[in-house]
Tab-separated table of C-alpha atoms in Angstrom:
chain	number	residue	atom	x	y	z
A	1136	MET	CA	87.384	98.939	106.133
A	1137	ILE	CA	85.367	99.810	103.069
A	1138	THR	CA	86.213	100.382	99.424
A	1139	LEU	CA	85.406	103.496	97.434
A	1140	THR	CA	86.530	105.146	94.219
A	1141	ILE	CA	88.312	108.499	94.204
A	1142	ASN	CA	88.976	110.008	90.764
A	1143	GLY	CA	88.787	106.533	89.246
A	1144	LYS	CA	91.236	105.045	91.738
A	1145	THR	CA	90.017	102.369	94.155
A	1146	VAL	CA	90.982	103.169	97.727
A	1147	ARG	CA	90.244	101.717	101.132
A	1148	ALA	CA	89.060	103.782	104.075
A	1149	ARG	CA	87.666	103.441	107.550
A	1150	GLU	CA	83.846	103.334	107.417
A	1151	GLY	CA	82.362	106.600	108.608
A	1152	SER	CA	85.652	108.493	108.578
A	1153	PRO	CA	85.499	111.850	106.795
A	1154	LEU	CA	85.819	111.612	103.035
A	1155	LEU	CA	88.547	114.270	103.157
A	1156	GLU	CA	90.785	111.858	105.061
A	1157	ALA	CA	90.435	109.205	102.349
A	1158	ILE	CA	90.930	111.779	99.576
A	1159	ARG	CA	94.154	113.085	101.121
A	1160	ALA	CA	95.356	109.546	101.854
A	1161	ALA	CA	94.859	108.817	98.152
A	1162	GLY	CA	97.250	111.649	97.382
A	1163	VAL	CA	94.691	114.034	95.914
A	1164	GLU	CA	95.164	117.641	96.924
A	1165	ILE	CA	92.128	119.724	97.672
A	1166	PRO	CA	92.270	123.058	99.449
A	1167	THR	CA	90.798	123.636	102.897
A	1168	LEU	CA	90.778	126.636	105.211
A	1169	CYS	CA	88.618	125.652	108.182
A	1170	HIS	CA	89.970	122.129	108.644
A	1171	HIS	CA	92.221	121.189	111.569
A	1172	GLU	CA	93.227	117.668	112.505
A	1173	ALA	CA	92.676	118.312	116.207
A	1174	LEU	CA	89.127	119.613	115.837
A	1175	GLU	CA	85.746	118.281	114.795
A	1176	PRO	CA	84.998	118.940	111.119
A	1177	TRP	CA	82.900	122.029	110.636
A	1178	GLY	CA	82.247	122.450	106.917
A	1179	GLY	CA	82.579	126.217	107.009
A	1180	CYS	CA	84.934	127.196	104.214
A	1181	ARG	CA	83.267	125.083	101.476
A	1182	LEU	CA	86.561	124.602	99.653
A	1183	CYS	CA	86.747	120.841	100.133
A	1184	LEU	CA	83.624	120.322	98.000
A	1185	VAL	CA	83.527	117.140	95.917
A	1186	ASP	CA	81.037	115.356	93.710
A	1187	VAL	CA	79.777	112.029	95.017
A	1188	THR	CA	77.659	109.501	93.176
A	1189	ARG	CA	76.785	105.815	93.064
A	1190	PRO	CA	76.124	103.516	90.097
A	1191	GLU	CA	72.458	103.146	91.113
A	1192	TRP	CA	71.968	106.942	91.046
A	1193	LYS	CA	72.031	106.731	87.228
A	1194	GLY	CA	74.344	109.634	86.550
A	1195	TRP	CA	72.975	111.952	89.223
A	1196	ALA	CA	75.646	113.324	91.531
A	1197	LYS	CA	75.552	115.555	94.547
A	1198	MET	CA	78.063	118.056	95.794
A	1199	VAL	CA	79.113	117.595	99.415
A	1200	VAL	CA	81.750	119.021	101.720
A	1201	SER	CA	84.203	116.155	102.018
A	1202	CYS	CA	85.368	117.057	105.528
A	1203	MET	CA	81.923	116.172	106.901
A	1204	TYR	CA	80.702	113.484	104.536
A	1205	PRO	CA	81.265	109.946	105.872
A	1206	ALA	CA	83.085	107.438	103.694
A	1207	GLU	CA	80.667	104.758	102.501
A	1208	GLU	CA	81.050	101.481	100.652
A	1209	GLY	CA	80.967	101.840	96.872
A	1210	LEU	CA	80.924	105.636	96.783
A	1211	ILE	CA	82.301	107.224	93.609
A	1212	VAL	CA	84.070	110.505	94.336
A	1213	GLN	CA	85.197	113.122	91.820
A	1214	THR	CA	87.294	115.905	93.309
A	1215	HIS	CA	87.834	118.165	90.300
A	1216	THR	CA	84.705	118.091	88.132
A	1217	GLU	CA	83.834	121.263	86.267
A	1218	ARG	CA	81.090	122.362	88.650
A	1219	VAL	CA	83.176	121.588	91.736
A	1220	VAL	CA	86.087	123.655	90.453
A	1221	GLU	CA	83.681	126.432	89.430
A	1222	THR	CA	82.074	126.493	92.892
A	1223	ARG	CA	85.471	126.548	94.566
A	1224	LYS	CA	86.382	129.505	92.378
A	1225	VAL	CA	83.238	131.385	93.413
A	1226	VAL	CA	84.059	130.787	97.083
A	1227	LEU	CA	87.609	132.028	96.597
A	1228	ASP	CA	86.358	134.979	94.535
A	1229	LEU	CA	84.111	135.993	97.440
A	1230	LEU	CA	86.886	135.455	99.963
A	1231	LEU	CA	89.243	137.573	97.880
A	1232	ALA	CA	86.644	140.346	97.802
A	1233	ARG	CA	86.433	140.175	101.583
A	1234	CYS	CA	90.170	139.827	102.235
A	1235	PRO	CA	91.958	141.465	99.271
A	1236	GLU	CA	95.207	141.964	101.179
A	1237	THR	CA	95.586	138.520	102.764
A	1238	PRO	CA	98.554	136.614	101.305
A	1239	LEU	CA	97.032	133.157	101.936
A	1240	ILE	CA	93.803	134.024	100.117
A	1241	GLN	CA	95.668	135.762	97.300
A	1242	LYS	CA	97.802	132.650	96.848
A	1243	LEU	CA	94.841	130.231	96.866
A	1244	ALA	CA	92.890	132.457	94.479
A	1245	ARG	CA	95.846	132.703	92.117
A	1246	GLU	CA	96.188	128.918	92.151
A	1247	HIS	CA	92.589	128.784	90.975
A	1248	GLY	CA	93.137	131.359	88.256
A	1249	ILE	CA	91.716	134.414	90.026
A	1250	GLU	CA	93.988	137.450	90.004
A	1251	LYS	CA	91.385	140.021	91.013
A	1252	SER	CA	87.995	139.543	92.609
A	1253	SER	CA	85.012	140.076	90.341
A	1254	TYR	CA	82.960	141.387	93.270
A	1255	PRO	CA	83.146	144.930	94.664
A	1256	PRO	CA	86.094	145.070	97.055
A	1257	ASN	CA	85.500	145.200	100.772
A	1258	PRO	CA	85.648	148.854	101.924
A	1259	GLU	CA	87.203	147.656	105.181
A	1260	PRO	CA	89.704	144.962	104.201
A	1261	THR	CA	90.199	142.352	106.865
A	1262	ASP	CA	92.357	139.273	107.292
A	1263	CYS	CA	89.652	137.285	109.101
A	1264	ILE	CA	87.993	134.723	106.841
A	1265	LEU	CA	85.510	133.605	109.520
A	1266	CYS	CA	86.735	130.026	109.348
A	1267	GLY	CA	85.862	129.604	113.021
A	1268	LEU	CA	89.086	127.797	113.883
A	1269	CYS	CA	89.852	130.167	116.768
A	1270	THR	CA	86.449	129.784	118.418
A	1271	ARG	CA	86.417	126.041	117.849
A	1272	VAL	CA	89.856	125.516	119.343
A	1273	CYS	CA	88.846	127.648	122.343
A	1274	ASP	CA	85.708	125.532	122.824
A	1275	HIS	CA	87.742	122.355	122.390
A	1276	ILE	CA	90.084	123.317	125.215
A	1277	GLY	CA	87.015	124.084	127.304
A	1278	VAL	CA	87.528	127.807	127.785
A	1279	PHE	CA	84.755	129.315	125.602
A	1280	ALA	CA	86.263	132.811	125.735
A	1281	ILE	CA	85.481	133.950	122.186
A	1282	SER	CA	82.732	133.289	119.675
A	1283	SER	CA	81.342	134.611	116.450
A	1284	VAL	CA	78.986	137.537	116.950
A	1285	ASN	CA	76.288	139.131	114.763
A	1286	ARG	CA	75.029	137.696	111.511
A	1287	GLY	CA	75.419	138.082	107.787
A	1288	ALA	CA	77.768	140.813	106.624
A	1289	GLY	CA	78.277	142.006	110.194
A	1290	ARG	CA	79.521	138.678	111.480
A	1291	GLU	CA	82.842	138.750	113.271
A	1292	ILE	CA	84.891	136.944	115.872
A	1293	ALA	CA	84.934	138.682	119.221
A	1294	PRO	CA	84.923	138.223	122.957
A	1295	PRO	CA	81.601	138.907	124.727
A	1296	PHE	CA	80.559	142.581	124.414
A	1297	HIS	CA	83.924	143.362	122.799
A	1298	GLU	CA	85.450	143.556	126.241
A	1299	ALA	CA	88.459	141.706	127.617
A	1300	PRO	CA	87.096	138.149	127.889
A	1301	PRO	CA	86.891	137.065	131.534
A	1302	ASP	CA	87.234	133.377	130.653
A	1303	CYS	CA	90.330	133.723	128.444
A	1304	ILE	CA	93.430	132.015	129.865
A	1305	GLY	CA	95.831	133.498	127.318
A	1306	CYS	CA	96.982	130.213	125.797
A	1307	LEU	CA	97.368	131.741	122.303
A	1308	ALA	CA	95.837	128.644	120.706
A	1309	CYS	CA	93.393	130.839	118.755
A	1310	ALA	CA	96.220	132.940	117.359
A	1311	GLU	CA	98.351	129.900	116.568
A	1312	VAL	CA	95.669	128.022	114.609
A	1313	CYS	CA	94.470	131.082	112.681
A	1314	PRO	CA	95.335	130.330	109.048
A	1315	THR	CA	95.800	134.008	108.227
A	1316	SER	CA	97.480	134.941	111.545
A	1317	CYS	CA	95.043	137.792	112.039
A	1318	ILE	CA	94.633	137.621	115.830
A	1319	PRO	CA	97.111	140.112	117.271
A	1320	TYR	CA	98.997	139.283	120.450
A	1321	GLU	CA	102.124	140.250	122.263
A	1322	THR	CA	104.074	137.941	124.463
A	1323	SER	CA	107.236	138.257	126.493
A	1324	ASP	CA	108.635	136.654	129.617
A	1325	ALA	CA	106.897	139.261	131.736
A	1326	LYS	CA	103.420	139.532	130.278
A	1327	ARG	CA	101.178	138.497	127.442
A	1328	THR	CA	98.384	140.493	125.811
A	1329	ILE	CA	95.622	139.051	123.644
A	1330	TRP	CA	92.020	140.137	123.120
A	1331	ASN	CA	92.856	143.325	125.075
A	1332	LYS	CA	93.484	141.255	128.165
A	1333	THR	CA	96.882	141.262	129.837
A	1334	PHE	CA	98.187	138.192	131.593
A	1335	GLU	CA	100.901	137.581	134.142
A	1336	MET	CA	103.344	134.886	133.100
A	1337	VAL	CA	104.541	131.906	135.109
A	1338	ARG	CA	108.220	132.792	135.362
A	1339	CYS	CA	111.024	130.381	136.069
A	1340	PRO	CA	112.334	131.110	139.584
A	1341	THR	CA	115.899	130.563	138.394
A	1342	CYS	CA	116.173	132.303	135.029
A	1343	GLY	CA	112.902	134.208	134.657
A	1344	LYS	CA	111.884	132.631	131.357
A	1345	ALA	CA	108.187	132.012	130.810
A	1346	HIS	CA	106.156	129.761	128.546
A	1347	ILE	CA	102.598	129.926	129.902
A	1348	THR	CA	100.383	132.381	131.746
A	1349	THR	CA	99.360	132.094	135.385
A	1350	ALA	CA	95.747	131.722	134.227
A	1351	GLN	CA	96.771	128.787	132.046
A	1352	ALA	CA	98.681	127.195	134.928
A	1353	GLY	CA	95.663	127.635	137.203
A	1354	PHE	CA	93.286	126.161	134.626
A	1355	TYR	CA	95.399	123.079	133.980
A	1356	ALA	CA	96.517	122.632	137.583
A	1357	GLY	CA	92.847	122.296	138.535
A	1358	ARG	CA	92.039	120.019	135.641
A	1359	ASN	CA	95.019	117.675	136.001
A	1360	GLY	CA	95.254	117.695	139.787
A	1361	VAL	CA	98.777	119.084	140.103
A	1362	PRO	CA	99.925	122.102	142.114
A	1363	ARG	CA	100.389	125.339	140.201
A	1364	SER	CA	104.098	125.339	141.089
A	1365	TYR	CA	104.450	122.253	138.896
A	1366	PHE	CA	104.588	124.527	135.847
A	1367	GLU	CA	107.075	127.045	137.225
A	1368	THR	CA	110.551	125.923	136.188
A	1369	CYS	CA	111.429	126.511	132.544
A	1370	ASP	CA	112.544	123.717	130.240
A	1371	ALA	CA	116.219	124.720	130.166
A	1372	CYS	CA	116.447	124.875	133.958
A	1373	LYS	CA	114.679	121.528	134.300
A	1374	ARG	CA	117.186	120.009	131.901
A	1375	ARG	CA	120.033	121.445	133.963
A	1376	GLU	CA	118.537	120.043	137.171
A	1377	MET	CA	118.210	116.657	135.536
A	1378	ALA	CA	121.794	116.753	134.263
A	1379	HIS	CA	122.941	117.602	137.803
A	1380	THR	CA	121.000	114.649	139.186
A	1381	PHE	CA	122.574	112.321	136.664
A	1382	SER	CA	126.068	113.600	137.365
A	1383	LYS	CA	125.486	113.140	141.086
A	1384	LEU	CA	124.183	109.609	140.588
A	1385	SER	CA	127.237	108.741	138.530
A	1386	ALA	CA	129.524	110.458	141.024
A	1387	GLY	CA	127.940	108.336	143.746
A	1388	ALA	CA	129.022	105.274	141.813
A	1389	GLY	CA	132.514	106.688	141.579
A	1390	GLY	CA	132.005	108.052	138.096
A	1391	VAL	CA	132.321	111.704	137.227
A	1392	ARG	CA	133.254	114.877	138.975
B	70	MET	CA	112.416	94.343	121.079
B	71	LYS	CA	111.836	97.928	122.108
B	72	ARG	CA	115.037	99.938	122.144
B	73	ILE	CA	115.867	102.922	124.304
B	74	PHE	CA	118.749	105.325	124.774
B	75	ARG	CA	121.557	104.399	127.114
B	76	VAL	CA	123.525	107.475	128.119
B	77	THR	CA	126.880	106.871	129.773
B	78	ILE	CA	127.737	110.339	130.958
B	79	GLU	CA	131.251	109.392	132.055
B	80	ARG	CA	132.040	109.042	128.363
B	81	CYS	CA	130.559	112.299	127.131
B	82	ILE	CA	133.189	114.788	125.971
B	83	ALA	CA	130.624	117.495	125.195
B	84	CYS	CA	131.691	117.658	121.558
B	85	GLY	CA	128.160	118.511	120.452
B	86	LYS	CA	128.025	116.132	117.502
B	87	CYS	CA	124.734	114.632	118.672
B	88	GLU	CA	123.252	118.127	118.817
B	89	LEU	CA	124.499	118.894	115.319
B	90	ALA	CA	123.166	115.598	113.940
B	91	CYS	CA	119.790	116.344	115.503
B	92	ALA	CA	119.756	119.893	114.205
B	93	PHE	CA	120.441	118.724	110.653
B	94	ALA	CA	118.066	115.754	110.835
B	95	HIS	CA	115.117	117.775	112.040
B	96	GLY	CA	115.664	121.109	110.396
B	97	SER	CA	115.053	123.354	113.372
B	98	GLU	CA	116.856	125.936	111.265
B	99	GLY	CA	119.884	123.648	111.547
B	100	LYS	CA	120.951	125.454	114.700
B	101	PRO	CA	122.704	123.346	117.337
B	102	SER	CA	121.154	125.560	119.983
B	103	LYS	CA	117.702	124.381	118.959
B	104	THR	CA	117.851	120.634	119.133
B	105	ARG	CA	115.913	117.863	120.762
B	106	ILE	CA	119.007	116.471	122.425
B	107	ASN	CA	120.905	118.917	124.598
B	108	ILE	CA	124.273	118.600	126.250
B	109	PHE	CA	124.535	120.222	129.627
B	110	ARG	CA	128.170	121.303	129.782
B	111	ARG	CA	129.666	120.815	133.248
B	112	GLY	CA	133.134	121.905	132.283
B	113	PRO	CA	135.605	121.661	129.423
B	114	GLU	CA	134.995	118.362	127.669
B	115	LEU	CA	132.559	117.269	130.347
B	116	GLY	CA	128.942	116.960	129.428
B	117	THR	CA	125.660	115.319	130.237
B	118	PRO	CA	123.464	114.686	127.204
B	119	VAL	CA	119.809	115.168	128.035
B	120	VAL	CA	117.129	113.721	125.790
B	121	CYS	CA	113.470	112.734	126.042
B	122	PHE	CA	112.832	109.580	128.097
B	123	GLN	CA	109.652	108.649	126.198
B	124	CYS	CA	108.010	108.200	129.646
B	125	ASP	CA	105.478	105.416	130.101
B	126	ASP	CA	102.980	107.740	131.754
B	127	ALA	CA	104.020	110.924	130.017
B	128	ALA	CA	103.031	114.313	131.393
B	129	CYS	CA	103.223	115.939	127.965
B	130	ALA	CA	100.733	113.512	126.431
B	131	ALA	CA	98.470	113.690	129.476
B	132	ILE	CA	98.157	117.475	129.390
B	133	CYS	CA	97.907	117.969	125.610
B	134	PRO	CA	94.368	119.223	124.950
B	135	THR	CA	94.302	117.927	121.373
B	136	GLN	CA	95.982	114.506	121.657
B	137	ALA	CA	98.792	115.750	119.458
B	138	LEU	CA	101.328	113.681	121.390
B	139	VAL	CA	100.809	110.023	120.602
B	140	ARG	CA	102.928	106.972	121.242
B	141	ASN	CA	104.213	105.171	118.194
B	142	GLU	CA	103.821	101.547	119.255
B	143	ALA	CA	106.455	100.364	116.793
B	144	THR	CA	109.292	102.518	118.122
B	145	GLY	CA	107.972	103.306	121.592
B	146	ALA	CA	108.479	107.016	120.986
B	147	ILE	CA	105.902	109.644	121.805
B	148	GLU	CA	105.537	111.541	118.563
B	149	MET	CA	104.214	115.022	117.985
B	150	ILE	CA	101.582	115.152	115.268
B	151	ARG	CA	102.184	118.549	113.715
B	152	GLU	CA	98.696	118.850	112.217
B	153	ARG	CA	97.097	118.501	115.638
B	154	CYS	CA	99.365	120.890	117.557
B	155	ILE	CA	97.611	124.127	118.492
B	156	GLY	CA	100.691	125.794	119.929
B	157	CYS	CA	99.481	126.231	123.513
B	158	ARG	CA	102.923	125.272	124.922
B	159	LEU	CA	101.459	123.406	127.877
B	160	CYS	CA	103.593	120.343	127.246
B	161	VAL	CA	106.661	122.564	127.490
B	162	ALA	CA	105.573	123.621	130.954
B	163	ALA	CA	104.380	120.146	131.921
B	164	CYS	CA	107.410	118.001	131.038
B	165	PRO	CA	109.187	117.454	134.368
B	166	PHE	CA	112.527	116.978	132.596
B	167	GLY	CA	112.436	119.933	130.232
B	168	ASN	CA	112.545	117.863	127.080
B	169	MET	CA	109.690	119.555	125.246
B	170	LEU	CA	111.048	122.469	123.291
B	171	TRP	CA	109.181	125.431	121.898
B	172	ASP	CA	110.313	126.266	118.396
B	173	GLU	CA	109.718	129.940	117.770
B	174	ALA	CA	110.606	129.649	114.080
B	175	TYR	CA	108.046	126.960	113.273
B	176	HIS	CA	105.571	127.835	116.028
B	177	CYS	CA	105.219	124.304	117.295
B	178	VAL	CA	106.867	122.102	119.875
B	179	GLN	CA	109.841	119.923	119.072
B	180	LYS	CA	110.412	116.622	120.780
B	181	CYS	CA	112.596	113.586	120.261
B	182	ASP	CA	110.790	110.970	118.172
B	183	LEU	CA	113.776	108.582	118.052
B	184	CYS	CA	113.968	109.467	114.322
B	185	GLY	CA	111.399	106.759	113.641
B	186	GLY	CA	113.453	104.043	115.331
B	187	ASP	CA	116.917	105.004	114.062
B	188	PRO	CA	118.219	107.956	116.103
B	189	LYS	CA	120.561	110.028	113.971
B	190	CYS	CA	122.530	111.269	116.984
B	191	VAL	CA	123.762	107.823	118.047
B	192	PRO	CA	126.141	106.987	115.161
B	193	PHE	CA	127.719	110.438	115.492
B	194	CYS	CA	128.735	109.983	119.131
B	195	PRO	CA	132.504	109.381	118.955
B	196	THR	CA	132.836	107.967	122.480
B	197	HIS	CA	129.727	105.772	122.638
B	198	ALA	CA	128.299	107.900	125.419
B	199	LEU	CA	125.054	107.652	123.525
B	200	GLU	CA	123.824	104.192	122.595
B	201	TYR	CA	120.519	102.848	121.383
B	202	VAL	CA	120.079	99.439	122.957
B	203	PRO	CA	117.279	96.945	123.650
B	204	ALA	CA	115.332	98.055	126.721
B	205	ASP	CA	116.336	95.080	128.885
B	206	GLU	CA	120.052	95.781	128.317
B	207	ALA	CA	119.825	99.479	129.048
B	208	ALA	CA	120.261	99.128	132.809
B	209	LEU	CA	123.467	97.110	132.443
B	210	LYS	CA	126.796	98.888	132.697
B	211	PRO	CA	128.264	99.055	129.195
B	212	GLU	CA	131.289	96.995	128.259
B	213	PRO	CA	134.438	99.129	128.725
B	214	LEU	CA	135.859	100.545	125.531
B	215	VAL	CA	139.520	100.038	124.653
B	216	TRP	CA	140.571	103.511	125.800
B	217	GLU	CA	138.714	103.104	129.074
B	218	GLU	CA	140.529	99.843	129.723
B	219	THR	CA	143.837	101.524	128.892
B	220	ALA	CA	143.097	104.379	131.288
B	221	ARG	CA	142.261	101.926	134.039
B	222	THR	CA	145.206	99.576	133.699
B	223	GLY	CA	147.729	102.067	132.341
B	224	ARG	CA	148.688	99.697	129.523
């Protein structure tokens, strides 16, 4: 454990852990959009910027993204200096210009005193903020079905060649982690559609309810060394089976009918 | 000493108080139909409460791609870390006992976390069908309650 100063308060943190962790543990709120506890830090949204300095730097401070900067002994962190707040505002101003109709961005911008973007509005408003969470979660699972394509203003998130991604297993993780919920999908007990690909569902043989796709079952059956049928029965039916087993066990001991 | 649930199904009268306590404690919209403890109703006033076993070698934790299901060493419960859940629902399919529940309202899974070592359902059980006892006592048959003794002896 090491000791550092956050907004004048002395806190302890694990050496090398992201600064953001220590800042949040100290109870300081700073906004993030591309951060997810389950994934490696990425430093994409630039909202978690902070000023760091040391006594020996003689007043010089540098701005870093706290989600990627490792906690070090004796570091002095300022989370809301004038230039940090100003930079955050610029980032949100740009995001608001890109996504003028997205409630999450509108809310964050308003919290930072921006009602209307000072940049020309995006002629094609989108909800995607290019935070990369969807592609990173897909890579983390080991599927690699989607990625960011093109560069600069034309950058977007898409499956290869804008076609139904052959590798996608339809787990919906991308849609679930998306902070602006901008990845459309449809799911029912019969089929699921995402990224223009339609999946068969693993349906419970008893009641027909489904939680995962057959592609998902195949992927994880191979990885975890269990048969695909392992995933078939739905949770409610499994609970009923278990209750039956218990009743039978008790009945065997002369217990219940 | 680690404590676990002891469920004496002969005592369960399927009143649903444990489900209600769970629904209120965990805020799954406060609906008794969406709780982490579920009574399977075998007939009028006959039930089998079903709740997570906190398995030693848990399938849910093994399959989770983001290590969102972690054992709390203090309570022995496998807890779901909301910030790490990516909503892939694999644990729901993987749990062999059906005790991982998909919550459509919150878009995450719900599972019993023993309420941090003090299960809220237990004190609400009027017939002591549900008890929270030290692990080494859990396999013992519970002491008969007064009404059970009365039913047996007729006095």
